[in-house]
Tab-separated table of C-alpha atoms and ligand atoms in Angstrom:
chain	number	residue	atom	x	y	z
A	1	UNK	CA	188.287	-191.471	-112.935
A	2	UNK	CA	189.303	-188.288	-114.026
A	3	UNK	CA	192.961	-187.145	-115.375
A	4	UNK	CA	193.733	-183.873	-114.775
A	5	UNK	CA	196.714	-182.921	-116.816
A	6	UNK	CA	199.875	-180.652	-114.905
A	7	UNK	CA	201.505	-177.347	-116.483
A	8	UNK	CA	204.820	-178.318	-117.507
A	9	UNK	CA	207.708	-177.254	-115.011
A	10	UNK	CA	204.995	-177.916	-112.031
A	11	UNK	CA	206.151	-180.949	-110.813
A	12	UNK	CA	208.400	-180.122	-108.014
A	13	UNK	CA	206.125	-179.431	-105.288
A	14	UNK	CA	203.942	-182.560	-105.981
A	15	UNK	CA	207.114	-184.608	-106.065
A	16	UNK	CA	207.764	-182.897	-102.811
A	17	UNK	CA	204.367	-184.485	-101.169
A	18	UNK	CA	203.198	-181.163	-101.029
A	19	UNK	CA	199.526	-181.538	-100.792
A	20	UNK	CA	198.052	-178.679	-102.028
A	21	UNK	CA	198.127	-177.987	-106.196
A	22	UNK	CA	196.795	-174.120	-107.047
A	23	UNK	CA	194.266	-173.947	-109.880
A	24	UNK	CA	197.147	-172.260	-111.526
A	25	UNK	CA	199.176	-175.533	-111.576
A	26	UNK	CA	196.719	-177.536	-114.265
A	27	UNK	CA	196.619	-176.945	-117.862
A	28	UNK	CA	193.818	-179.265	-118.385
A	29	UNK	CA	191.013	-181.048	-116.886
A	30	UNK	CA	189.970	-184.460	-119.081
A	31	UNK	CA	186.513	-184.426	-118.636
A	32	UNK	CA	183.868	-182.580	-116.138
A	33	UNK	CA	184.413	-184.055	-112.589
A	34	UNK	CA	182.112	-182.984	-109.772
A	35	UNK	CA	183.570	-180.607	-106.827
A	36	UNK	CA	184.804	-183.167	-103.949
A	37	UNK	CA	185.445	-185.868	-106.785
A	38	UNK	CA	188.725	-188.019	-106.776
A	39	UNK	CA	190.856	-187.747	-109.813
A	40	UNK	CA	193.610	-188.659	-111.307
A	41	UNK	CA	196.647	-186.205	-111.809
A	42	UNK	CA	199.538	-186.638	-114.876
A	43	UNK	CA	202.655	-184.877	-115.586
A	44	UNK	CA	202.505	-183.563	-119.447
A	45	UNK	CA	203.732	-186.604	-120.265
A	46	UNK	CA	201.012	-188.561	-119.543
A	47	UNK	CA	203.005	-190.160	-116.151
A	48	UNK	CA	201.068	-190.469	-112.877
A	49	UNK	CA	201.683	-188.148	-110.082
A	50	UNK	CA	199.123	-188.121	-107.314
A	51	UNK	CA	195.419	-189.240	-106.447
A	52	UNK	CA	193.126	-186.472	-105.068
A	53	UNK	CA	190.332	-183.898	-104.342
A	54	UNK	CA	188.835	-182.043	-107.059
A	55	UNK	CA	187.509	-178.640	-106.971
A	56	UNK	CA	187.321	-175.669	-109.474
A	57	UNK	CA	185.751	-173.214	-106.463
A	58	UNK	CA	188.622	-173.520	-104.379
A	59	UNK	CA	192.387	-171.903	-105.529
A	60	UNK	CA	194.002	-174.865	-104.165
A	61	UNK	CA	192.122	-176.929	-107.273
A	62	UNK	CA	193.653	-180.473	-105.810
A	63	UNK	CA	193.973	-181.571	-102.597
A	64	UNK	CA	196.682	-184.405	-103.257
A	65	UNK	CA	195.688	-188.159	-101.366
A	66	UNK	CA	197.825	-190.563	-102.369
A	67	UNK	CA	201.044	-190.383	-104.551
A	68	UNK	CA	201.326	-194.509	-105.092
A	69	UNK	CA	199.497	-195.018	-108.393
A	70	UNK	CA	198.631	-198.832	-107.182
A	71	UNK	CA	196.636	-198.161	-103.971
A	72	UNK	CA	192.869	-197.505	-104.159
A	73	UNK	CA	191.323	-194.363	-102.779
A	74	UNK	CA	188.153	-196.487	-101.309
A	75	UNK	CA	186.216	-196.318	-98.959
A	76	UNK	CA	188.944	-198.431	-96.974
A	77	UNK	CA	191.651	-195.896	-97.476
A	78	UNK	CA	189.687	-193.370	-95.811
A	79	UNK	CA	188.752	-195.850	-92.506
A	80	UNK	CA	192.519	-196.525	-92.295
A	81	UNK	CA	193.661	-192.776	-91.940
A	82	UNK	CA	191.418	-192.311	-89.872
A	83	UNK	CA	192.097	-195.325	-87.115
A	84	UNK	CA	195.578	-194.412	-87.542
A	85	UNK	CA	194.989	-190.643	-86.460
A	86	UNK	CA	192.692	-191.815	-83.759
A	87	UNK	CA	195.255	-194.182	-82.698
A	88	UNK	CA	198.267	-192.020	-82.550
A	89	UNK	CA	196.611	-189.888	-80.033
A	90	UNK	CA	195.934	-192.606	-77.253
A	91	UNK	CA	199.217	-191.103	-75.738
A	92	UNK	CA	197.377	-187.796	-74.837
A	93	UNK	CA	193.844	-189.247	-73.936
A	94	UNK	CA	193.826	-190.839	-70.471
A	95	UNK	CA	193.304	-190.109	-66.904
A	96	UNK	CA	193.877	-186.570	-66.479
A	97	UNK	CA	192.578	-185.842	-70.543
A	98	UNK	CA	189.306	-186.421	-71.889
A	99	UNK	CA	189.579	-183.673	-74.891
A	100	UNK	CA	192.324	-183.370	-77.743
A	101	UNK	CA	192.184	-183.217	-81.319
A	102	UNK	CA	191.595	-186.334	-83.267
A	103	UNK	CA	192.001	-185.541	-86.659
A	104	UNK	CA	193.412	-182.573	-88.206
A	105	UNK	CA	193.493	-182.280	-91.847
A	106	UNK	CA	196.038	-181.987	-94.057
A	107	UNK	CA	198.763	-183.254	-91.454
A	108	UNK	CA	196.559	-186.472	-90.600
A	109	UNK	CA	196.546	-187.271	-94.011
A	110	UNK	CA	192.582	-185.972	-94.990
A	111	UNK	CA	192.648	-182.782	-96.242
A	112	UNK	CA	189.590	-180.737	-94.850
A	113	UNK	CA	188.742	-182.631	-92.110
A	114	UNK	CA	188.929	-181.993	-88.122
A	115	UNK	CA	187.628	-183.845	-85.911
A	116	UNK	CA	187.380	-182.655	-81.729
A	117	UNK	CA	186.876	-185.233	-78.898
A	118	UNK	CA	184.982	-183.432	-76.075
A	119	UNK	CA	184.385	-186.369	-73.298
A	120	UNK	CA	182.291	-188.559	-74.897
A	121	UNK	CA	181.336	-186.380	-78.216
A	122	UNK	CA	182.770	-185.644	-81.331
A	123	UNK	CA	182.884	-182.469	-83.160
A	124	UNK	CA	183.494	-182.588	-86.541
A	125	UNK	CA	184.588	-179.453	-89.674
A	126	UNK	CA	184.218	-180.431	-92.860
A	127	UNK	CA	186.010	-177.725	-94.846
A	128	UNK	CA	186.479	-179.772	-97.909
A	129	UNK	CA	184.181	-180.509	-100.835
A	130	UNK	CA	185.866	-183.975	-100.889
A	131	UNK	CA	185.723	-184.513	-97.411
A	132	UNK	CA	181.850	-184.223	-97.519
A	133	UNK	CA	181.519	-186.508	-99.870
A	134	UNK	CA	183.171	-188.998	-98.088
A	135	UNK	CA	181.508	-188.069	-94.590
A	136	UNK	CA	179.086	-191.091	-94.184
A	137	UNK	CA	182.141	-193.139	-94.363
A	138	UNK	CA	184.469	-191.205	-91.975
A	139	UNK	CA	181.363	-190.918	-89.524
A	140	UNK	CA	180.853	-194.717	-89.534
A	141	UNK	CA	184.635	-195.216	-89.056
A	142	UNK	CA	184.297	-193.072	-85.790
A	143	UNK	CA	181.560	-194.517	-84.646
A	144	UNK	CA	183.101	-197.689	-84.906
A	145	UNK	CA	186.082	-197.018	-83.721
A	146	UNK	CA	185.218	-194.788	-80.181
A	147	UNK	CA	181.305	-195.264	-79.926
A	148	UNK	CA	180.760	-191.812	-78.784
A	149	UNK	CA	177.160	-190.373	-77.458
A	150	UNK	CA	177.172	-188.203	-80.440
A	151	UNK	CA	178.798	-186.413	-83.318
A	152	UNK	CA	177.912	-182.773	-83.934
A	153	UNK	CA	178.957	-180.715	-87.289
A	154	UNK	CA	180.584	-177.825	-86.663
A	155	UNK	CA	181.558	-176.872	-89.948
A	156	UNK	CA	180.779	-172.996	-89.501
A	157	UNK	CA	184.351	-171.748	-90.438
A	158	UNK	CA	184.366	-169.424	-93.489
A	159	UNK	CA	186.785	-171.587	-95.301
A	160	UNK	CA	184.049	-173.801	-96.408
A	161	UNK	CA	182.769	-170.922	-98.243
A	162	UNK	CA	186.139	-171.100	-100.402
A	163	UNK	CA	184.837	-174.527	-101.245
A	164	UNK	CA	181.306	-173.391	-102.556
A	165	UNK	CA	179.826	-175.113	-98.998
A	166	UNK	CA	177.065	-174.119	-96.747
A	167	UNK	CA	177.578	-173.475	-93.349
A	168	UNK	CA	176.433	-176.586	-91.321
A	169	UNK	CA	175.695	-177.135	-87.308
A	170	UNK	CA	174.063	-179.900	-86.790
A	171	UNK	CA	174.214	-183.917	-84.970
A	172	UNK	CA	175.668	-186.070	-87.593
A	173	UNK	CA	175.069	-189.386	-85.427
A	174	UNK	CA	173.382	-189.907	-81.766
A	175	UNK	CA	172.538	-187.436	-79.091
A	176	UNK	CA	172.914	-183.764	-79.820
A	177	UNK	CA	175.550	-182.346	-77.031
A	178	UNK	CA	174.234	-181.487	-73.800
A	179	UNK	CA	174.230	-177.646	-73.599
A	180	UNK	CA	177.474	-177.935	-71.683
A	181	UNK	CA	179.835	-181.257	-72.097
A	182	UNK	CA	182.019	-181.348	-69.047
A	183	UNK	CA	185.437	-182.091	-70.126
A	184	UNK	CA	189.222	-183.018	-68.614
A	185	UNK	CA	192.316	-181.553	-69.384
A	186	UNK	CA	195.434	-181.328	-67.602
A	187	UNK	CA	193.444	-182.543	-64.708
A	188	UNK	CA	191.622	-179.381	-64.640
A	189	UNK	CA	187.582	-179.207	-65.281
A	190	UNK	CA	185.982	-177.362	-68.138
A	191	UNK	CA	182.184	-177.155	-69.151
A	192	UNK	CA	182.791	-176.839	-73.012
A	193	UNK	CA	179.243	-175.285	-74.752
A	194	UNK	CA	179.929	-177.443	-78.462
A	195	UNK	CA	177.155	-175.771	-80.206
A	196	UNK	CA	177.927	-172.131	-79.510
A	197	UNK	CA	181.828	-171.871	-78.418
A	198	UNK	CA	184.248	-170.059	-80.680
A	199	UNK	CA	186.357	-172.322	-82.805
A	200	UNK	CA	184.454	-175.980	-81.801
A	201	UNK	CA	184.454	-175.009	-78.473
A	202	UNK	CA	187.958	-174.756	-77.371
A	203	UNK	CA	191.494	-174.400	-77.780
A	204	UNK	CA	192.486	-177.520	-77.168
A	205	UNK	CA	196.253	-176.980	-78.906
A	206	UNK	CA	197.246	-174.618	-75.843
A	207	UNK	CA	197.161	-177.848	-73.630
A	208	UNK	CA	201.112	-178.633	-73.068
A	209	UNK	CA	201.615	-174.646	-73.313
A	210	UNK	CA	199.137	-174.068	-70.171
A	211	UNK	CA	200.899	-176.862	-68.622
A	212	UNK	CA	204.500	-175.405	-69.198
A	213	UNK	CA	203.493	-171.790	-68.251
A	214	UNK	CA	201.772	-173.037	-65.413
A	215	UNK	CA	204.965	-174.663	-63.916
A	216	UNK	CA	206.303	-170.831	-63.452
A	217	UNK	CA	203.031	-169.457	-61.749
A	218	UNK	CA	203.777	-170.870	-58.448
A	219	UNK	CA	203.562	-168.020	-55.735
A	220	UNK	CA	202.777	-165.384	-58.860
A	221	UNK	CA	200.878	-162.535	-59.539
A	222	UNK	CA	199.417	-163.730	-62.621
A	223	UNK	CA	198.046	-161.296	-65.825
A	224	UNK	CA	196.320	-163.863	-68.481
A	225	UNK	CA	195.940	-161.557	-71.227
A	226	UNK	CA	192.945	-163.159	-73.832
A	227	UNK	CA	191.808	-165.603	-71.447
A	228	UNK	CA	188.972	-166.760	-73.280
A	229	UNK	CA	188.076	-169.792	-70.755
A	230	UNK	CA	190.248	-169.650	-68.758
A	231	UNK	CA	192.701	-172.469	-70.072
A	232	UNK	CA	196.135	-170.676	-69.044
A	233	UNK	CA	194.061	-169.191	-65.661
A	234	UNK	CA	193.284	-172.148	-64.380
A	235	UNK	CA	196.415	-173.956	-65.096
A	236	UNK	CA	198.017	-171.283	-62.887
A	237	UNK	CA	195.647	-171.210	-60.542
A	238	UNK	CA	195.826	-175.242	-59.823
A	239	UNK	CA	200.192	-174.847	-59.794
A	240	UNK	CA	199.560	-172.440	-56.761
A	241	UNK	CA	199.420	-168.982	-58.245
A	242	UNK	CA	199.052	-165.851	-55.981
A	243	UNK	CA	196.278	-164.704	-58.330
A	244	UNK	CA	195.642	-164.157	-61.209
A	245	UNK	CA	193.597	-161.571	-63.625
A	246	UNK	CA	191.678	-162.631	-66.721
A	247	UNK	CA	191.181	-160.368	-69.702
A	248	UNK	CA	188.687	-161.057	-73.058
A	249	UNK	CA	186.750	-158.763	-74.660
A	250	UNK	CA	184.233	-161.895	-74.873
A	251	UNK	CA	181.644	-161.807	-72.421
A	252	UNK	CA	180.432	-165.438	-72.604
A	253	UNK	CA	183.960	-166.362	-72.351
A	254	UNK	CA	184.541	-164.099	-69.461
A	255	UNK	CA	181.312	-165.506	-67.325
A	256	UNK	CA	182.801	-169.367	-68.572
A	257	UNK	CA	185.915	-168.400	-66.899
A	258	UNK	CA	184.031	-167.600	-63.848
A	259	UNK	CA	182.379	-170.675	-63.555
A	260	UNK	CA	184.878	-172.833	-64.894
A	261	UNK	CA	186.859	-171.008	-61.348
A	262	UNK	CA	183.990	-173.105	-59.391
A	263	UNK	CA	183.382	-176.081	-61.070
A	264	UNK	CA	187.083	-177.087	-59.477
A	265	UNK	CA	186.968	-175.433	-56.510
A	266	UNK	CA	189.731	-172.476	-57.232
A	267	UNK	CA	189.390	-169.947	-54.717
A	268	UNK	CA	187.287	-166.659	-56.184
A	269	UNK	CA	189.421	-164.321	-54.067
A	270	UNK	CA	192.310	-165.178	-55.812
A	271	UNK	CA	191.044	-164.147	-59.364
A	272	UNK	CA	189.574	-160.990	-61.273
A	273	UNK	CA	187.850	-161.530	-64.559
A	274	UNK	CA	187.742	-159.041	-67.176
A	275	UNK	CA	185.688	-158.054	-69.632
A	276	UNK	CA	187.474	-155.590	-71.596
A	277	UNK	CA	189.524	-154.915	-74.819
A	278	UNK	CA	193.326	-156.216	-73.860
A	279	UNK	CA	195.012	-153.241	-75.180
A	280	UNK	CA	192.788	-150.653	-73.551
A	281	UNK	CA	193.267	-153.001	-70.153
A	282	UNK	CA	196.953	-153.017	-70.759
A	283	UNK	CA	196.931	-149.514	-71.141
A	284	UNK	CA	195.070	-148.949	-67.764
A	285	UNK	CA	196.387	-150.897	-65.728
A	286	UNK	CA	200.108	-149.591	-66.261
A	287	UNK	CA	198.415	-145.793	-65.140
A	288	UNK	CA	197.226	-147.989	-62.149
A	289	UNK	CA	200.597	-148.344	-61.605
A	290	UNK	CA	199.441	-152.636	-61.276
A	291	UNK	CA	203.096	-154.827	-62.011
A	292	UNK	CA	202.411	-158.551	-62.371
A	293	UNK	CA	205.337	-161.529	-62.618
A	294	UNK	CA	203.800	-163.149	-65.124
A	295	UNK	CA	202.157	-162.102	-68.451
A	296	UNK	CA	200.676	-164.478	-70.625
A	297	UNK	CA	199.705	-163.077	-74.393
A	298	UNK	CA	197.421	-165.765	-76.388
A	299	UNK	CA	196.088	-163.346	-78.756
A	300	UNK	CA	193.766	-164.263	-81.884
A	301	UNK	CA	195.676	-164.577	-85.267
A	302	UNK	CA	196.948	-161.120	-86.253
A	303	UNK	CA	198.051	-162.151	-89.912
A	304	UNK	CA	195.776	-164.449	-91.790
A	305	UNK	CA	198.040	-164.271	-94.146
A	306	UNK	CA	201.331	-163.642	-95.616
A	307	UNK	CA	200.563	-160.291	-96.991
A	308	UNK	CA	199.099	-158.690	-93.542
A	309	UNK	CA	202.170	-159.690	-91.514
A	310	UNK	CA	204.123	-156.181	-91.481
A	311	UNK	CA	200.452	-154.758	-90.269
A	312	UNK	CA	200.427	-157.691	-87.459
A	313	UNK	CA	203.655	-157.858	-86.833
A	314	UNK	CA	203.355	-154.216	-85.444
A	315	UNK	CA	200.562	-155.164	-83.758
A	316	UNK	CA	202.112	-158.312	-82.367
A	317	UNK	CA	204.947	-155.527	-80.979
A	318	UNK	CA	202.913	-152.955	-79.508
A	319	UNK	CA	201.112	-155.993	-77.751
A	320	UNK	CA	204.583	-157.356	-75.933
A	321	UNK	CA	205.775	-153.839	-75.540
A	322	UNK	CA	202.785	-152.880	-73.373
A	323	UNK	CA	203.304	-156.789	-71.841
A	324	UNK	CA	206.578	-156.003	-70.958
A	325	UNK	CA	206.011	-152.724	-69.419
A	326	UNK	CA	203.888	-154.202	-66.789
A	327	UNK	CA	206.285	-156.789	-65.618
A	328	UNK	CA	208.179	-156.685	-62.529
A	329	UNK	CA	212.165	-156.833	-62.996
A	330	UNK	CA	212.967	-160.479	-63.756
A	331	UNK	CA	209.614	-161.436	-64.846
A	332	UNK	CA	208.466	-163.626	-67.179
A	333	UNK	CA	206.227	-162.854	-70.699
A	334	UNK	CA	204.514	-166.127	-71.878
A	335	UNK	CA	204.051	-164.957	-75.339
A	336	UNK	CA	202.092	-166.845	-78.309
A	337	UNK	CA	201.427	-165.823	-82.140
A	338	UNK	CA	199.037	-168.558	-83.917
A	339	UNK	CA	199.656	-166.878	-87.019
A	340	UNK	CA	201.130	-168.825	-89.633
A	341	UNK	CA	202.458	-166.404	-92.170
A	342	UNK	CA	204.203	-165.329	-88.296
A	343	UNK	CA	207.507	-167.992	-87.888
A	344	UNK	CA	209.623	-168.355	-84.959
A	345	UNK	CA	212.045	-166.109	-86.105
A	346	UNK	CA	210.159	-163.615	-87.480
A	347	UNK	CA	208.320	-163.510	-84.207
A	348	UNK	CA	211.683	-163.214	-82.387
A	349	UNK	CA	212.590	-159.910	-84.015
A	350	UNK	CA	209.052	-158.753	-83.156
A	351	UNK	CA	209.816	-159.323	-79.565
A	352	UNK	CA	213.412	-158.007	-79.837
A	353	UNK	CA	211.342	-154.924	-81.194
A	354	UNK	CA	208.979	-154.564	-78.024
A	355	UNK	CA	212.048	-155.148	-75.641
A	356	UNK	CA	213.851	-151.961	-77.564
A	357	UNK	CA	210.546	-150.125	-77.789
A	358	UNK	CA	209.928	-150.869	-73.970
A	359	UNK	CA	213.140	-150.042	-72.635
A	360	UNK	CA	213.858	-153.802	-71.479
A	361	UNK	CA	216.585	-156.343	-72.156
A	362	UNK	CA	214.886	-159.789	-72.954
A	363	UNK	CA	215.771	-163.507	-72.452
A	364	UNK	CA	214.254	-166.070	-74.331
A	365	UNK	CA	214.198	-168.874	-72.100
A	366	UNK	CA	211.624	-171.519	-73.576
A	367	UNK	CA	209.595	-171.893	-76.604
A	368	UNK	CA	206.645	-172.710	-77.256
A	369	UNK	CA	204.918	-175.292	-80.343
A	370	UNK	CA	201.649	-177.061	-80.788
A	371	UNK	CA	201.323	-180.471	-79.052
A	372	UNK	CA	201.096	-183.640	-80.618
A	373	UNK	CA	197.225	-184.227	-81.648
A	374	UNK	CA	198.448	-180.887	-84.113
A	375	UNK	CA	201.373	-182.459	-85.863
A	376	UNK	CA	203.309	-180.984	-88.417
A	377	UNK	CA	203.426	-182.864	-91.849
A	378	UNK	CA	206.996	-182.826	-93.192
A	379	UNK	CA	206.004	-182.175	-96.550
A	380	UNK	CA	203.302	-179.549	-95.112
A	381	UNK	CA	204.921	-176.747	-93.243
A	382	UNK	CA	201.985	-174.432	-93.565
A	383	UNK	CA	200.342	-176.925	-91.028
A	384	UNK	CA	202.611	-175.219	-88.378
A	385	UNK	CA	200.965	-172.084	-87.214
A	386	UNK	CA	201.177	-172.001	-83.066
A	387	UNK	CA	204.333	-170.800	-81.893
A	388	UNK	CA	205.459	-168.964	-78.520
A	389	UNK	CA	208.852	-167.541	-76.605
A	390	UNK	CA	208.725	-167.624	-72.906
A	391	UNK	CA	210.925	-164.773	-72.105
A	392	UNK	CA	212.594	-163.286	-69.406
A	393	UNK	CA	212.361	-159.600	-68.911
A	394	UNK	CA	214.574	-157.368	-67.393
B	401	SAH	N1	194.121	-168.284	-74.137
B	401	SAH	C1	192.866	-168.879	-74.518
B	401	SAH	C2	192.591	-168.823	-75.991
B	401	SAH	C3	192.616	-167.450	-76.591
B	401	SAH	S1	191.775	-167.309	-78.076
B	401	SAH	C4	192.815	-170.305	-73.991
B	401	SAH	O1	193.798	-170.768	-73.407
B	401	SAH	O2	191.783	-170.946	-74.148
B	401	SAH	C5	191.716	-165.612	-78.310
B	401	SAH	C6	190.758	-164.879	-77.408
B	401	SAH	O3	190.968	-163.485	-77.616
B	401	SAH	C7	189.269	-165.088	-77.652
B	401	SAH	O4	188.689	-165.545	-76.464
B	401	SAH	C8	188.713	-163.700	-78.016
B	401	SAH	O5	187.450	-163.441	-77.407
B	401	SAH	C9	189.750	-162.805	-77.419
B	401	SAH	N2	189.935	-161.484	-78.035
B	401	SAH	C10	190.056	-161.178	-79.343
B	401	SAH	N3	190.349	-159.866	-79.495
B	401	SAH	C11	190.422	-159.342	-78.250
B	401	SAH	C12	190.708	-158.045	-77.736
B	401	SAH	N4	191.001	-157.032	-78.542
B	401	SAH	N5	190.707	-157.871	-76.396
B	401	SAH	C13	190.415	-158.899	-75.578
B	401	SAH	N6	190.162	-160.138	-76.008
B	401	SAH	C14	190.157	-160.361	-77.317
């Protein structure tokens, strides 16, 4: 193995757990190993620190494994994170829940690597050098573990371009996904297309969020603003809303929506689908003079990263404000910001912003985090990136 030698002073964060170590980090590399290799890392003193990931294409040059010099990085070690990922989310998967998250990278221990139960397939995102290496393994472990139908790749994020990989779809083990996988969640029917949805297929960290905003929709005019789906829509549609209109500039999304609406047996009348920009929708519907009681924002991520935040966070402002201004007195803005240069309190002051800008005195009344099957690592905060304020606006 390896030894890849740290820049004096750099110890802190891998002390910390952290499991990321920037290229910038490493004053030497003992030897030539491959991309994806395991290796060793010491302290300038020649003192172990950490097992992990090599790869001089990526800025984060190590992904850090294991920080107990006598455990072996085998074949075994991989199998046991992930049964014990698998395992922790038998909570979520039952009855009313066929679809969650299995895996999911860095916070389940194996950096790179997300795995996606739809029903009875798998899809998997390699976005890791290392991670493909150890694939064969990880796939066998899954197979063993949940014998699903199949197990699709759909490692077509641009990440993996950071790691010098090629963009991959294709069945990794069994069947290749029917063209639509029907799918549970929250009780609530989806057909989820694996192959061609955005993301793997769907947004499957929204679920206790839909569930949450749902519980207000009784009785409610309903605006579900970036709908995709229909995951918040139909939540509010099954707790009894009044109706509810659907916005997404996506037009396979939008026509999804629609049939997901029939596949459980929501009543049409009750819904309008969309297919429009959200700001330009926002922006006619207040000259329609429309007021809703509920306004749910789930927009894309605004700031990949820490440097575009003032841009998004004005954005993320004029977004509310215009969310706010078609609210009736005393309604409620269901709010969300998956950025995750955005925090919680950053995002506050963006809202207190939009209230200001709009005229309105807000109430924060709930807020919003990802569920379970997307934990936050301790030693990992940059795991945490879904955040929402349910607020009340006057
Ligand atoms: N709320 C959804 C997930 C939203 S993901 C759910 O519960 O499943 C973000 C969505 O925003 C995508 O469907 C994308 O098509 C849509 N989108 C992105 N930019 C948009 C814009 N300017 N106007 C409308 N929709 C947009």
């Amino acid at each position: 193995m390896v030894d890849v030698i740290l820049k004096k002073g750099k110890e802190k964060a891998v002390l910390q757990r952290h499991p990321w170590l920037f290229s910038g980090a490493i004053e030497t590399v003992k030897g030539k190993p491959a991309n994806g290799d395991i290796v060793r890392l010491l302290n300038d003193k020649g003192d172990f620190m950490a097992y992990g990931f090599y790869n001089d294409q990526s800025r984060v040059a190590l992904r850090l494994l294991e920080w107990d010099q006598n455990v072996a990085i085998d074949e075994d070690w991989f199998r046991k994170k992930v049964a014990l990922a698998v395992s922790s989310r038998s909570n979520i998967l039952g009855d009313k829940n066929d679809t969650c998250r299995l895996i999911f990278s860095e916070a389940d221990y194996l950096p790179g690597l997300i795995v996606d139960k739809y029903a009875d397939y798998l899809a998997v995102q390699v976005l890791t050098a290392g991670i493909e290496k150890m694939l064969p393994v990880i796939i066998d472990e899954l197979q063993r573990l949940l014998n699903p139908e199949g197990i699709f790749d759909k490692s077509d994020a641009s990440s993996r371009a950071h790691e010098g990989l090629q963009t991959i779809n294709k069945v990794l083990a069994g069947k290749h996904p029917t063209e639509i996988v029907k799918v549970l969640e929250n009780n609530i029917n989806y057909g989820i297309n694996i192959a061609e949805g955005q993301k793997s297929g769907f947004y499957c960290d929204q679920r206790d969020n839909r569930h949450i905003v749902a519980l207000h929709a009784k009785g409610k005019k309903v605006l579900d603003c970036f709908s995709y789906t229909g995951g918040f829509t139909l939540n509010c549609l099954q707790n009894g809303a009044e109706s509810v209109t659907s916005v997404d500039s996506s037009a396979l999304a939008i026509e999804t929506l629609r049939t997901h609406i029939q596949l459980n047996g929501f009543n049409a009348s009750q819904t309008t689908a969309i297919q429009s920009d959200v700001n330009k929708q926002l922006r006619l519907l207040r000259e329609q003079g429309e007021k809703f009681d509920l306004v749910i924002l789930d927009p894309p991520k605004y700031a990949p990263s820490r440097s575009s935040l003032n841009k998004a966070s004005r954005a993320y402002k004029d977004l509310n404000r215009m969310g706010m201004l078609l609210l009736s007195s005393g309604g409620l803005l269901a709010t969300f910001s998956c950025s995750g240069a955005m925090d919680i309190d950053t995002f506050k002051q963006v809202l207190a912003w939009a209230a200001l800008d709009a005229g309105k005195e807000v109430q924060f009344i709930y807020q919003f985090c990802q569920p379970e099957d997307h934990p936050v690592r301790a030693s990992f905060p940059e795991g945490e990136y879904l955040k929402g304020l349910l607020c009340r606006v006057y």
